[in-house]
Short mmCIF file of C-alpha atoms and ligand atoms in Angstrom, two decimals:
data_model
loop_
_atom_site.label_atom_id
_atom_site.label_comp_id
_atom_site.label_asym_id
_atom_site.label_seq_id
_atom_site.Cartn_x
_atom_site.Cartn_y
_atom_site.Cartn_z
CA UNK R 1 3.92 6.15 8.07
CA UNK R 2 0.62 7.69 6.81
CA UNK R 3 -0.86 5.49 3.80
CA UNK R 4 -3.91 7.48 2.89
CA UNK R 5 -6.15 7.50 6.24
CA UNK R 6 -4.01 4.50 7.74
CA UNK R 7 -1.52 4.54 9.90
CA UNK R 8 1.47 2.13 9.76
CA UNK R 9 3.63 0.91 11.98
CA UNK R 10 6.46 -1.37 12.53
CA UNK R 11 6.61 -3.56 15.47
CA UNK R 12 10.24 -5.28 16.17
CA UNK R 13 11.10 -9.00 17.20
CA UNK R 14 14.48 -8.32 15.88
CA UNK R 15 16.50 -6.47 14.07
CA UNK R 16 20.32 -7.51 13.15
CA UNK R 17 22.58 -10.07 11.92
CA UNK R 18 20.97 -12.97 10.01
CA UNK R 19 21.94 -16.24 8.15
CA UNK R 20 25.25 -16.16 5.94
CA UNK R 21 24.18 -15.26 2.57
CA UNK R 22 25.01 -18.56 0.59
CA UNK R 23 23.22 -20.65 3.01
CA UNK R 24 20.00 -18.43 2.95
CA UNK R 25 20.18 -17.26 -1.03
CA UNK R 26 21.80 -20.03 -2.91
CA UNK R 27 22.33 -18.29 -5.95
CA UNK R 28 24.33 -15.85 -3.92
CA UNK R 29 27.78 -14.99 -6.17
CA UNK R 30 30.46 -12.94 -4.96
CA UNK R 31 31.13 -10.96 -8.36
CA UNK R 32 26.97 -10.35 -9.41
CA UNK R 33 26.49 -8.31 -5.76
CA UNK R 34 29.86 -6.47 -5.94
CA UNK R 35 27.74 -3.37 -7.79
CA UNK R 36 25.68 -3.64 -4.92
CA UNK R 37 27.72 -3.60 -2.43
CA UNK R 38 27.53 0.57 -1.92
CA UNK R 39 24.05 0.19 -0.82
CA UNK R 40 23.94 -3.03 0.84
CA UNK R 41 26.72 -2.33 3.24
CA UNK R 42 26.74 -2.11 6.22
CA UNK R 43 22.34 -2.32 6.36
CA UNK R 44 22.00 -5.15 4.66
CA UNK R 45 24.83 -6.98 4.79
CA UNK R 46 27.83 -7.11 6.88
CA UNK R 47 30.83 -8.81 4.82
CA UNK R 48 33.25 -8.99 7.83
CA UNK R 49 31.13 -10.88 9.59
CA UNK R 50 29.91 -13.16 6.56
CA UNK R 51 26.23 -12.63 7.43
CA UNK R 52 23.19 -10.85 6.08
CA UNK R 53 21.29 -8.18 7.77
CA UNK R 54 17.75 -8.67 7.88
CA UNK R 55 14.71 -7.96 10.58
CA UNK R 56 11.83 -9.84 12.00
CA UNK R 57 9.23 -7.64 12.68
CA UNK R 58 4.92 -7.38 12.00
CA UNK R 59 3.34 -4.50 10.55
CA UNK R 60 0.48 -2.87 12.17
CA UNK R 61 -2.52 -1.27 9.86
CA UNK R 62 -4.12 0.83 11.76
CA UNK R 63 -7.87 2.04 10.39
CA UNK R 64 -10.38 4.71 12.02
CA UNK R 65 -12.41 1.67 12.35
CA UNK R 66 -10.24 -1.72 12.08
CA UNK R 67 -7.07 -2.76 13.79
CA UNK R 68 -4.62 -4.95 11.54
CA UNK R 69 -1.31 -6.93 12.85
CA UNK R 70 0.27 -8.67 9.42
CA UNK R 71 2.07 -11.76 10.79
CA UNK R 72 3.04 -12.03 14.30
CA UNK R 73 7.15 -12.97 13.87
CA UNK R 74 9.10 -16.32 16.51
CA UNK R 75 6.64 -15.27 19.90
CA UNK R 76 8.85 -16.27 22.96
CA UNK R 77 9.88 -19.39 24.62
CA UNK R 78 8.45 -21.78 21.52
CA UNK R 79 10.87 -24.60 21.27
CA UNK R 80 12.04 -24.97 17.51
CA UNK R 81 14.70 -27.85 17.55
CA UNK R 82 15.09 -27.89 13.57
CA UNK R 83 15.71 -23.72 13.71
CA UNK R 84 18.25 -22.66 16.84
CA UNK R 85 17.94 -18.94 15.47
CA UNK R 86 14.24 -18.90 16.09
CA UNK R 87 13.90 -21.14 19.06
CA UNK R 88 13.17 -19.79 23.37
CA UNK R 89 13.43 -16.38 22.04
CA UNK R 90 13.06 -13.62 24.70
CA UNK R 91 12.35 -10.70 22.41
CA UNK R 92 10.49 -7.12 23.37
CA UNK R 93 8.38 -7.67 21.38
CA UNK R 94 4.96 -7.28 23.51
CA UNK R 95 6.84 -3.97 24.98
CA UNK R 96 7.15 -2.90 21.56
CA UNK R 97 3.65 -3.06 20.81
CA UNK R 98 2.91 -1.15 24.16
CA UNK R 99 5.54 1.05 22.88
CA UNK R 100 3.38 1.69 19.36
CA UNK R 101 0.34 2.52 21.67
CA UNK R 102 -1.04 -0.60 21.11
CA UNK R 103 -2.49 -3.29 23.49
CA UNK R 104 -3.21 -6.54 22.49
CA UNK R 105 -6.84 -6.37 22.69
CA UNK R 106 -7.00 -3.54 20.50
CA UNK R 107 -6.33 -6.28 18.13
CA UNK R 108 -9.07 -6.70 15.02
CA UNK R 109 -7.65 -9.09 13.00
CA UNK R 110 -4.39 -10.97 12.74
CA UNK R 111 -3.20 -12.04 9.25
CA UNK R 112 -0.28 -14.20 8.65
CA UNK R 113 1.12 -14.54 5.08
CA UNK R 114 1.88 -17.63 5.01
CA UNK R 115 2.39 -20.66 8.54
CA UNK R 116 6.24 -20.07 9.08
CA UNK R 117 7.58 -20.45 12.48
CA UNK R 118 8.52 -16.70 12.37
CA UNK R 119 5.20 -15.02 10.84
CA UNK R 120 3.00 -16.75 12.93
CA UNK R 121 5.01 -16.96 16.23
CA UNK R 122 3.31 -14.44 18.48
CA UNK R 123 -0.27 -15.60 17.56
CA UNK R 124 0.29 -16.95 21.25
CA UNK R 125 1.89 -16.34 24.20
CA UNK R 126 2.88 -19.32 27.30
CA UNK R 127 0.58 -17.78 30.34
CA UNK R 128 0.87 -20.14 33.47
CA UNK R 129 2.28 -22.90 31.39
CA UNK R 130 -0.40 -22.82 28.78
CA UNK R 131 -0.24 -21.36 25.18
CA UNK R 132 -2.90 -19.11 24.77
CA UNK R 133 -4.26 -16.22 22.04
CA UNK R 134 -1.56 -13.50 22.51
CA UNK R 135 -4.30 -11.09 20.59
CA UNK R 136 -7.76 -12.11 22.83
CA UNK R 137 -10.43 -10.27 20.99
CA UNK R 138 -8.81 -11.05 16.59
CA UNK R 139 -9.72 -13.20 14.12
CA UNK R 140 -6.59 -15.04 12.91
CA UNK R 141 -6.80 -14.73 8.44
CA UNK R 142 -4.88 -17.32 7.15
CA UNK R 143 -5.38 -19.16 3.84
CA UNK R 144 -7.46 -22.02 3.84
CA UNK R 145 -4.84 -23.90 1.44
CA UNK R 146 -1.66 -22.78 3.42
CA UNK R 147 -3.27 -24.39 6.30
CA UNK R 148 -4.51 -27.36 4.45
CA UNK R 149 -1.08 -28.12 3.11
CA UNK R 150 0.75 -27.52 6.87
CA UNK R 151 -1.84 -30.05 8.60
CA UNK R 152 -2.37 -32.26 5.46
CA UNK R 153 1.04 -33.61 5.61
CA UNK R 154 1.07 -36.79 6.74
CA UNK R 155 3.19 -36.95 9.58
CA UNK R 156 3.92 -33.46 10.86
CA UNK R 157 7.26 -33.48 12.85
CA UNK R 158 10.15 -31.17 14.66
CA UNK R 159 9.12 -27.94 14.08
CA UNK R 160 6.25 -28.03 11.92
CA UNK R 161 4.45 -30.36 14.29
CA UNK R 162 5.11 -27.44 17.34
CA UNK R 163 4.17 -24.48 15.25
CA UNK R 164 0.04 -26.74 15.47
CA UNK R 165 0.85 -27.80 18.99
CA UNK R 166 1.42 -24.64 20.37
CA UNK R 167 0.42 -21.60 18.22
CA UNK R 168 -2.02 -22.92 16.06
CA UNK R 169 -4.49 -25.49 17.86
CA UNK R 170 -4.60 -23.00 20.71
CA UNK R 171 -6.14 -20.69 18.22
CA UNK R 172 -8.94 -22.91 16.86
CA UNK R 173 -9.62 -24.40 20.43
CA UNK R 174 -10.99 -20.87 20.82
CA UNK R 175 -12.60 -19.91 17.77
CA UNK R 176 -10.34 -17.64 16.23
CA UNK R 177 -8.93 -19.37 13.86
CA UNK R 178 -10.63 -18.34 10.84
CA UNK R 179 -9.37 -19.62 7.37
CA UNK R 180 -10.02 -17.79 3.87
CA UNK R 181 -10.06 -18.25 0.47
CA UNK R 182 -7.99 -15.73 -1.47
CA UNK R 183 -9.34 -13.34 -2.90
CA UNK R 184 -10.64 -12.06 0.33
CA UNK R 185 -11.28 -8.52 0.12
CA UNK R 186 -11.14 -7.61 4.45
CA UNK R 187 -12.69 -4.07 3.89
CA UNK R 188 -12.64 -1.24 1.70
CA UNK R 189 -9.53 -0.74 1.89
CA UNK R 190 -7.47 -4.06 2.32
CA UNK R 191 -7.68 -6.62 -0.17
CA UNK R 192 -5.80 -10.28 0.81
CA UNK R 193 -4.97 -12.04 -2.30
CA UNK R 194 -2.85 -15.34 -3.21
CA UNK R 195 1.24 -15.24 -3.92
CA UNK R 196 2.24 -18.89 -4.01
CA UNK R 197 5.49 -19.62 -4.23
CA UNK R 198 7.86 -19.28 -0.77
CA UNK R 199 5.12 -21.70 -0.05
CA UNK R 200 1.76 -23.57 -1.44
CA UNK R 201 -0.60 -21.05 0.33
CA UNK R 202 1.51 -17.86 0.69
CA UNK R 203 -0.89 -14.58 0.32
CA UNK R 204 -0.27 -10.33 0.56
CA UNK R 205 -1.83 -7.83 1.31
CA UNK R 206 -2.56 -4.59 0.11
CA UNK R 207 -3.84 -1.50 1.31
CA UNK R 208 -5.33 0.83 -0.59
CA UNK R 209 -6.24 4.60 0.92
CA UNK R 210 -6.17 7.48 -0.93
CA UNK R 211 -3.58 7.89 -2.75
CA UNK R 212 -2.04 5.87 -1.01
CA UNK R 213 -0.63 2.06 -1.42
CA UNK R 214 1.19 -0.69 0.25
CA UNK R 215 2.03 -3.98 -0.32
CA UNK R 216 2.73 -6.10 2.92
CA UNK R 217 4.89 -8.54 0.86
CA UNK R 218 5.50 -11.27 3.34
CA UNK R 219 8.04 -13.63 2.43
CA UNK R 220 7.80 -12.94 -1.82
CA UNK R 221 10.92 -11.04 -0.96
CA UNK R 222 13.38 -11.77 1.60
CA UNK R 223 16.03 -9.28 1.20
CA UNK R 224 16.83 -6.14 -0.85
CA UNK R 225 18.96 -7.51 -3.34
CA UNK R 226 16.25 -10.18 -4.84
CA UNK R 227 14.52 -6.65 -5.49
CA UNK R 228 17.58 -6.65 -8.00
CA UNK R 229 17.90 -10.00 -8.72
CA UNK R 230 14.36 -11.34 -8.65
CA UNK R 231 15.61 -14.84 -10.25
CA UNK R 232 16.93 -15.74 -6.57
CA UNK R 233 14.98 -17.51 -4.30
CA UNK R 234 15.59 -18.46 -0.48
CA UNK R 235 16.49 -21.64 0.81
CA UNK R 236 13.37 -21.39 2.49
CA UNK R 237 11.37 -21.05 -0.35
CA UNK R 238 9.32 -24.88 -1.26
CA UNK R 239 7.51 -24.25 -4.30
CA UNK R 240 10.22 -22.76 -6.26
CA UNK R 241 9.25 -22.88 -9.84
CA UNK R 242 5.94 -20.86 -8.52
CA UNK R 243 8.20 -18.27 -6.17
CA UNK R 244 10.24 -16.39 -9.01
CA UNK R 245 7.13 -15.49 -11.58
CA UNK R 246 5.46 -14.39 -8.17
CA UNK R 247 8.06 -12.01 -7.26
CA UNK R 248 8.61 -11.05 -10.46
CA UNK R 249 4.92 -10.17 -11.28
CA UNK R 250 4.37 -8.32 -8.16
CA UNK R 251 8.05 -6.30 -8.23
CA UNK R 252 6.59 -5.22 -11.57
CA UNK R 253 3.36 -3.91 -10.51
CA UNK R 254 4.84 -2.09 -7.54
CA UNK R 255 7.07 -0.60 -10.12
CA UNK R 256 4.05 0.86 -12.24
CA UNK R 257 1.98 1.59 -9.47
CA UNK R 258 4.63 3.77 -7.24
CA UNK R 259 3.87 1.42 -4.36
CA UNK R 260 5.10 0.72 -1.16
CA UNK R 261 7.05 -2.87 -0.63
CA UNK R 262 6.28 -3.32 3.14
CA UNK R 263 8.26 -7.20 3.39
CA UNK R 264 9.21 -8.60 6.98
CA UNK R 265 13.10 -9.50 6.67
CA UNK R 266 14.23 -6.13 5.30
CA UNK R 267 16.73 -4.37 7.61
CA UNK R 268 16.52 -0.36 7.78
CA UNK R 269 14.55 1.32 6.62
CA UNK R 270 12.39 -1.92 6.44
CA UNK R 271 10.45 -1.07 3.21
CA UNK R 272 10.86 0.83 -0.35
CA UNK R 273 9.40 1.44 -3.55
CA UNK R 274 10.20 -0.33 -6.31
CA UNK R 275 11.43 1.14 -9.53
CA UNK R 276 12.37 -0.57 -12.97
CA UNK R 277 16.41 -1.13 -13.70
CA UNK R 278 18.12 0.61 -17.14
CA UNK R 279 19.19 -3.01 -17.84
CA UNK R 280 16.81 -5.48 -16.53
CA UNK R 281 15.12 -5.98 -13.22
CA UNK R 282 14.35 -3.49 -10.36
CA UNK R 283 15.98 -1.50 -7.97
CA UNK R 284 15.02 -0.48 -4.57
CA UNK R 285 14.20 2.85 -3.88
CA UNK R 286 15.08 3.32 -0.18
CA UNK R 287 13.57 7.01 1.86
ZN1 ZN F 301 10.03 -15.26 7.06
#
């Protein structure tokens, strides 16, 4: 899609059936989504099977003069004992990108929203049995506190502990790493800025060109129906007193503003616009 002079594009890991929706939204209830239901099914969530929909994928900004990737998904082959879903994936996902016209190098920056095993995945790639910068000539954004409060702990283990071993420490071995404090305003047009919450250090993004404007959400939202129901958090979520005023605050300035929601788990069509329920709350608006 065309946001003002940049050009956006989605680039797939996956796109299908994801966790059941109790274990993933806790608040989930039977008899609160049943008026949702018409627009959920079959995109968004697939009763028979007992599952949600949901997507992995990274958005790509594209500027006449700067090249954006916003969080880089699983990558392949990482070994994630604590997460089975996410772990020795074989995804498309470089093909993809070839697909979009777009070769690695073309690469500017790299900004991940927050240091999850599947938005910072594909920051590198195995090559002759070592992990090294999937995106050769980008500076890796990523806030200084998420990254603080990922290698502050005191005894990183299982999965955490890979995600530095082998997509993280490859990056600062090479000097790409390059950590920020939010508000970081990237150029012109794209403006990082903090959304704590699904965790300490989560930012967004947003583009502004134009007329146009996007918000690339990362985890604030999960899935459509939190659009609706902005009280729910994930399971994934770890600071979650912080995670519902977030949402909630940003749902309601996409709502005034007539902006794009660009998130990373939302199945088909992937992003909306947010507009302001009769009763209370949002609704999606889905194009
Ligand atoms: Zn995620």
């Amino acid at each position: 899609m065309k946001i003002g002079r940049a050009e956006v594009l989605r680039i797939e890991e996956y796109h299908g059936l994801g966790f059941p929706p109790k274990a993933f939204l806790p608040d989930w209830d039977e008899q609160l989504v049943e008026k949702h239901l018409h627009w959920m099914v079959p995109d968004h969530y697939a009763p028979g099977d007992g599952r949600l929909v949901g997507s992995i994928h990274s958005w790509l900004i594209r500027l006449p003069n700067l090249t954006v990737l916003v969080d880089t998904c699983s990558g392949n082959h990482k070994h994630r004992p604590d997460s089975p879903f996410f772990s020795m994936m074989n995804s498309r996902y470089i093909e993809n990108l070839a697909a979009a016209g777009v070769d690695p190098d073309d690469i500017d920056y790299v900004f991940c929203t927050h240091l999850h095993i599947d938005h910072a995945g594909w920051n590198t790639r195995l090559l002759d049995g070592k992990w090294v910068p999937t995106f050769r000539n980008a500076k890796y954004l990523v806030s200084r506190t998420e990254f603080e409060s990922l290698v502050g702990e005191e005894t990183p283990s299982g999965d955490d502990l890979n995600l530095i071993v082998d997509t993280i420490q490859p990056i600062i071995d090479s000097g790409q790493w390059l950590p920020i404090d939010a508000p970081f305003q990237l150029c012109d047009e794209l403006l990082i800025e903090a959304s704590p919450g699904h965790t300490r250090g989560h930012c967004h993004l947003t583009l502004s060109s134009g007329d146009g404007r996007a918000v690339f959400s990362g985890d604030v939202v999960h899935h459509p129906i939190q659009v609706h129901i902005p009280s729910w958090n994930s399971s994934a979520c770890s600071v979650t007193e912080a995670a519902v005023p977030t949402r909630i605050k940003m749902l309601e300035e996409l709502s005034e503003t007539g902006t794009w929601l660009m998130p990373v788990h939302f199945a088909k069509p992937f992003c909306c616009r947010v507009g302001a329920a009769q009763d209370h709350g949002f609704i999606c608006i889905m194009e």
